[in-house]
Coordinates of C-alpha atoms in Angstrom, one line a residue:
M35 CA 155.7 39.9 116.6
I36 CA 155.8 41.7 113.2
D37 CA 154.3 45.0 112.4
L38 CA 155.1 46.5 108.9
H39 CA 152.9 49.6 109.1
S40 CA 153.5 52.4 111.6
H41 CA 153.8 56.2 111.7
T42 CA 156.0 58.6 113.7
N43 CA 155.6 62.3 114.4
E44 CA 157.6 62.9 111.2
S45 CA 154.3 62.4 109.5
D46 CA 150.9 62.1 111.2
G47 CA 151.7 59.9 114.2
T48 CA 152.2 61.2 117.7
C49 CA 155.4 59.3 118.8
S50 CA 158.8 60.5 118.0
P51 CA 160.9 57.9 116.2
K52 CA 162.7 57.0 119.5
Q53 CA 159.4 56.7 121.3
L54 CA 158.0 54.5 118.6
I55 CA 160.9 52.0 119.0
E56 CA 160.4 52.1 122.8
E57 CA 156.6 51.4 122.4
A58 CA 157.3 48.6 119.9
A59 CA 159.8 47.0 122.3
R60 CA 157.3 47.2 125.2
A61 CA 154.6 45.7 123.0
G62 CA 156.8 42.7 122.0
V63 CA 157.3 43.8 118.4
T64 CA 160.5 42.4 117.1
V65 CA 160.2 43.6 113.5
L66 CA 158.9 47.1 112.8
G67 CA 158.2 48.8 109.5
I68 CA 158.1 52.6 109.6
T69 CA 155.9 53.9 106.8
D70 CA 155.5 57.6 107.3
H71 CA 153.7 59.6 104.7
D72 CA 155.9 61.0 101.9
T73 CA 159.2 60.9 104.0
L74 CA 161.9 58.6 105.2
T75 CA 163.0 60.9 108.0
G76 CA 161.3 58.9 110.7
F77 CA 163.0 55.6 109.6
D78 CA 166.4 57.4 109.5
M79 CA 166.0 58.8 113.0
A80 CA 164.9 55.4 114.3
R81 CA 167.8 53.3 113.1
E82 CA 170.0 53.9 116.0
P83 CA 167.4 53.4 118.7
A84 CA 166.2 50.3 117.0
R85 CA 169.8 48.9 116.9
E86 CA 170.2 49.6 120.6
A87 CA 166.8 47.9 121.3
G88 CA 167.7 44.9 119.2
L89 CA 164.7 45.5 117.0
Q90 CA 164.7 44.8 113.3
L91 CA 163.7 47.9 111.4
V92 CA 162.1 47.8 107.9
C93 CA 162.4 50.8 105.7
G94 CA 159.1 51.9 104.3
I95 CA 156.9 54.8 103.1
E96 CA 153.2 55.5 102.5
L97 CA 152.4 57.5 99.4
S98 CA 149.2 59.2 98.5
T99 CA 148.4 58.6 94.8
K100 CA 145.5 59.2 92.5
L101 CA 143.5 56.6 90.7
H102 CA 140.4 57.6 88.7
G103 CA 140.3 60.8 90.6
R104 CA 140.3 59.1 94.1
S105 CA 143.1 59.0 96.6
V106 CA 144.7 55.5 96.9
H107 CA 147.5 55.0 99.4
L108 CA 150.5 53.0 98.3
L109 CA 153.1 51.4 100.7
G110 CA 156.6 51.1 99.6
Y111 CA 159.2 48.7 101.2
F112 CA 162.9 48.9 100.6
P113 CA 165.0 45.9 101.5
D114 CA 168.1 47.7 100.2
T115 CA 168.3 51.1 101.7
G116 CA 171.6 52.0 99.8
N117 CA 169.9 52.8 96.5
L118 CA 167.4 55.5 97.6
A119 CA 169.1 58.8 96.6
E120 CA 166.9 59.5 93.5
F121 CA 163.8 58.3 95.4
R122 CA 164.6 60.8 98.2
E123 CA 164.7 63.5 95.6
W124 CA 161.5 62.5 94.2
I125 CA 159.6 62.5 97.5
L126 CA 160.9 66.1 98.1
D127 CA 158.6 67.1 95.3
Q128 CA 155.7 65.3 97.0
Q129 CA 156.5 67.2 100.2
A130 CA 156.3 70.5 98.3
S131 CA 152.9 69.7 96.9
R132 CA 151.7 68.8 100.4
R133 CA 152.7 72.2 101.8
E134 CA 151.1 74.0 98.8
R135 CA 147.8 72.1 99.6
N136 CA 148.1 73.1 103.2
V137 CA 148.2 76.8 102.3
R138 CA 145.0 76.5 100.4
L139 CA 143.4 74.3 103.0
A140 CA 144.0 76.9 105.8
A141 CA 142.5 79.5 103.5
R142 CA 139.4 77.4 102.8
L143 CA 138.8 76.7 106.5
R144 CA 139.0 80.4 107.3
E145 CA 136.4 80.9 104.5
L146 CA 134.2 78.5 106.4
G147 CA 134.5 80.6 109.6
F148 CA 137.3 78.6 111.4
D149 CA 140.0 80.6 113.1
I150 CA 142.8 78.3 112.1
T151 CA 146.1 79.3 110.6
L152 CA 148.7 77.4 108.6
E153 CA 151.3 78.2 111.3
E154 CA 149.3 76.5 114.0
A155 CA 149.0 73.4 111.9
E156 CA 152.7 73.4 111.0
A157 CA 153.7 73.8 114.6
R158 CA 152.3 70.3 115.1
G159 CA 153.2 68.6 111.8
R160 CA 156.3 70.5 110.8
G161 CA 157.4 69.4 107.3
M162 CA 154.8 66.7 107.1
T163 CA 151.8 68.7 108.2
G164 CA 148.5 67.1 106.9
R165 CA 144.8 67.1 107.5
P166 CA 145.0 65.3 110.9
H167 CA 146.8 68.3 112.3
F168 CA 144.1 70.7 111.1
A169 CA 141.6 68.3 112.6
E170 CA 143.3 68.2 116.0
I171 CA 143.1 72.1 116.1
M172 CA 139.4 71.9 115.1
V173 CA 138.7 69.6 118.1
E174 CA 140.7 71.7 120.5
K175 CA 139.0 74.9 119.6
G176 CA 135.6 73.3 119.9
Y177 CA 134.5 73.5 116.3
V178 CA 133.9 69.7 116.2
K179 CA 133.4 67.0 118.8
N180 CA 136.1 64.7 117.6
L181 CA 138.6 63.9 114.8
R182 CA 136.1 61.7 112.9
Q183 CA 133.6 64.6 112.7
A184 CA 136.3 66.9 111.5
F185 CA 137.0 64.7 108.6
D186 CA 133.4 63.6 107.9
D187 CA 132.1 67.2 107.9
Y188 CA 135.0 69.2 106.5
L189 CA 138.3 67.4 105.6
D190 CA 137.4 64.2 103.7
E191 CA 137.4 64.2 99.9
S192 CA 133.6 64.7 99.7
A193 CA 133.5 67.3 102.5
T194 CA 133.0 71.1 102.3
G195 CA 136.5 72.0 103.4
Y196 CA 138.4 69.6 101.2
V197 CA 141.0 71.0 98.8
Y198 CA 142.7 69.2 96.0
R199 CA 146.3 68.1 96.4
R200 CA 148.6 67.4 93.5
E201 CA 149.5 63.7 93.9
P202 CA 151.3 61.3 91.6
S203 CA 149.2 58.8 89.7
F204 CA 149.0 55.3 91.1
S205 CA 151.2 54.1 88.2
E206 CA 153.7 56.8 88.9
G207 CA 154.0 55.9 92.6
V208 CA 154.5 52.2 91.7
A209 CA 157.2 53.2 89.2
A210 CA 159.0 55.4 91.7
I211 CA 159.1 52.6 94.2
R212 CA 160.1 50.0 91.7
Q213 CA 163.0 52.2 90.3
A214 CA 164.3 52.5 93.8
G215 CA 164.3 48.6 94.2
G216 CA 161.3 48.5 96.4
V217 CA 158.1 46.5 96.8
S218 CA 154.8 48.4 96.2
S219 CA 151.8 47.3 98.3
L220 CA 148.2 48.4 98.1
A221 CA 147.6 50.0 101.6
H222 CA 144.5 49.0 103.7
P223 CA 142.4 47.9 100.6
V224 CA 139.3 47.9 102.6
R225 CA 139.4 51.7 102.5
V226 CA 139.8 51.9 98.8
H227 CA 136.8 53.4 96.9
G228 CA 135.5 50.9 94.4
D229 CA 135.4 47.2 93.9
V230 CA 139.0 46.1 94.7
P231 CA 138.6 42.6 93.1
R232 CA 137.6 44.2 89.8
M233 CA 140.4 46.7 90.0
M234 CA 143.1 44.2 90.5
P235 CA 144.0 43.6 86.8
E236 CA 144.4 47.4 86.3
L237 CA 146.6 47.6 89.5
C238 CA 148.7 44.7 88.5
E239 CA 149.1 46.1 85.0
A240 CA 150.5 49.2 86.6
G241 CA 153.1 47.1 88.3
L242 CA 151.7 46.5 91.8
T243 CA 153.7 43.8 93.6
A244 CA 151.9 43.3 96.9
I245 CA 148.7 43.8 98.9
E246 CA 148.2 44.6 102.6
A247 CA 146.0 41.8 103.6
Y248 CA 146.6 42.2 107.3
H249 CA 145.4 45.5 108.8
S250 CA 143.7 46.8 111.9
D251 CA 140.6 47.8 109.7
H252 CA 140.2 44.3 108.3
D253 CA 138.0 41.6 109.8
A254 CA 138.7 37.9 109.1
Q255 CA 136.6 37.9 106.0
D256 CA 138.5 41.0 104.6
T257 CA 141.8 39.3 105.2
E258 CA 140.8 36.1 103.5
L259 CA 139.6 38.1 100.5
Y260 CA 142.9 39.9 100.1
L261 CA 144.9 36.8 100.7
G262 CA 142.9 35.2 97.9
L263 CA 143.6 38.1 95.6
A264 CA 147.3 37.8 96.4
R265 CA 147.3 34.1 95.4
R266 CA 145.3 34.7 92.3
Y267 CA 147.6 37.5 91.0
G268 CA 150.9 36.2 92.3
L269 CA 151.3 39.1 94.7
L270 CA 153.3 39.4 97.9
V271 CA 151.4 40.1 101.1
T272 CA 152.2 42.8 103.7
G273 CA 150.5 43.7 107.0
G274 CA 150.6 46.0 110.0
S275 CA 148.7 47.9 112.6
D276 CA 148.8 51.3 110.9
Y277 CA 149.8 52.6 114.4
H278 CA 149.6 56.4 114.9
G279 CA 149.8 56.7 118.6
E280 CA 147.3 59.0 120.4
V281 CA 145.6 59.8 117.1
K282 CA 144.2 56.3 117.0
P283 CA 144.2 55.1 120.6
G284 CA 142.4 51.9 119.9
V285 CA 145.1 50.6 117.6
K286 CA 148.0 48.8 119.2
L287 CA 151.4 48.0 117.8
G288 CA 151.7 44.5 116.6
T289 CA 148.1 43.5 117.6
G290 CA 145.9 46.1 115.9
Y291 CA 142.4 46.8 117.2
E292 CA 141.3 44.6 120.1
G293 CA 143.8 42.0 119.1
N294 CA 142.5 41.5 115.6
L295 CA 146.0 41.6 113.9
R296 CA 148.7 39.0 113.6
V297 CA 151.2 39.1 110.7
P298 CA 152.6 35.6 110.1
P299 CA 156.5 35.3 109.9
E300 CA 156.3 34.1 106.3
V301 CA 155.0 37.5 105.3
L302 CA 158.4 39.0 106.3
D303 CA 160.4 36.1 104.7
R304 CA 158.7 36.5 101.3
L305 CA 158.9 40.3 101.3
T306 CA 162.6 40.1 102.1
N307 CA 163.1 37.5 99.3
G308 CA 160.7 39.1 96.9
K309 CA 158.8 35.9 96.2
P310 CA 155.1 35.3 96.8

């Protein structure tokens, strides 16, 4: 079983890298892509546990980029991990912008009457603290009923507590991945604001090389749509559960939500060879 989209607690997942490998092995996953937000630390830490478990590990990352003022997530996959020194330096700058946003987010939530500090959030998220960690605190302190309400009412881009984060443009993210020898893939396109089919010429012009057709949020019709776009524009296809552990308890490694995910073997073959 193949799963090319997962997260550890080095970003916004709840499993340590070692625990994620253990969970993947238990689930029958034989090929796992770790795609933490703005960091490769989880992948680095999982290498030895994956080797010991006999599990093939794929180096990946998920970047937050801006396109027409909206956040668009971009996956990067790196078949060759020996050429990432400059890319690692580049993502350090993205991490710095994340922390600067978190300082302002904590202040904004206090303005709204929530007793939440940056230190509380960073105790959970450490260097990759993000909005999900603030949401967890809001639930635990009884300010909201669940994580979804925390985002809908306060943390999403259109909500009252949202604060802007300096993010690279979509084309800058694609270029950074390409320069590091990687494959750039449009993450969970069903979540992208706007008409994705109409946006494809612009995305391809920016250098996009793949699209995540298989995802836990996609139904069969969505998957067929994105596979069709991949064929039309000569793109590679990627896919994965977007596993986060306890944050998204309904999503399982390898099989997605209620078994709605199956990534075909040819997806990995073509990704490795770089040919649609």
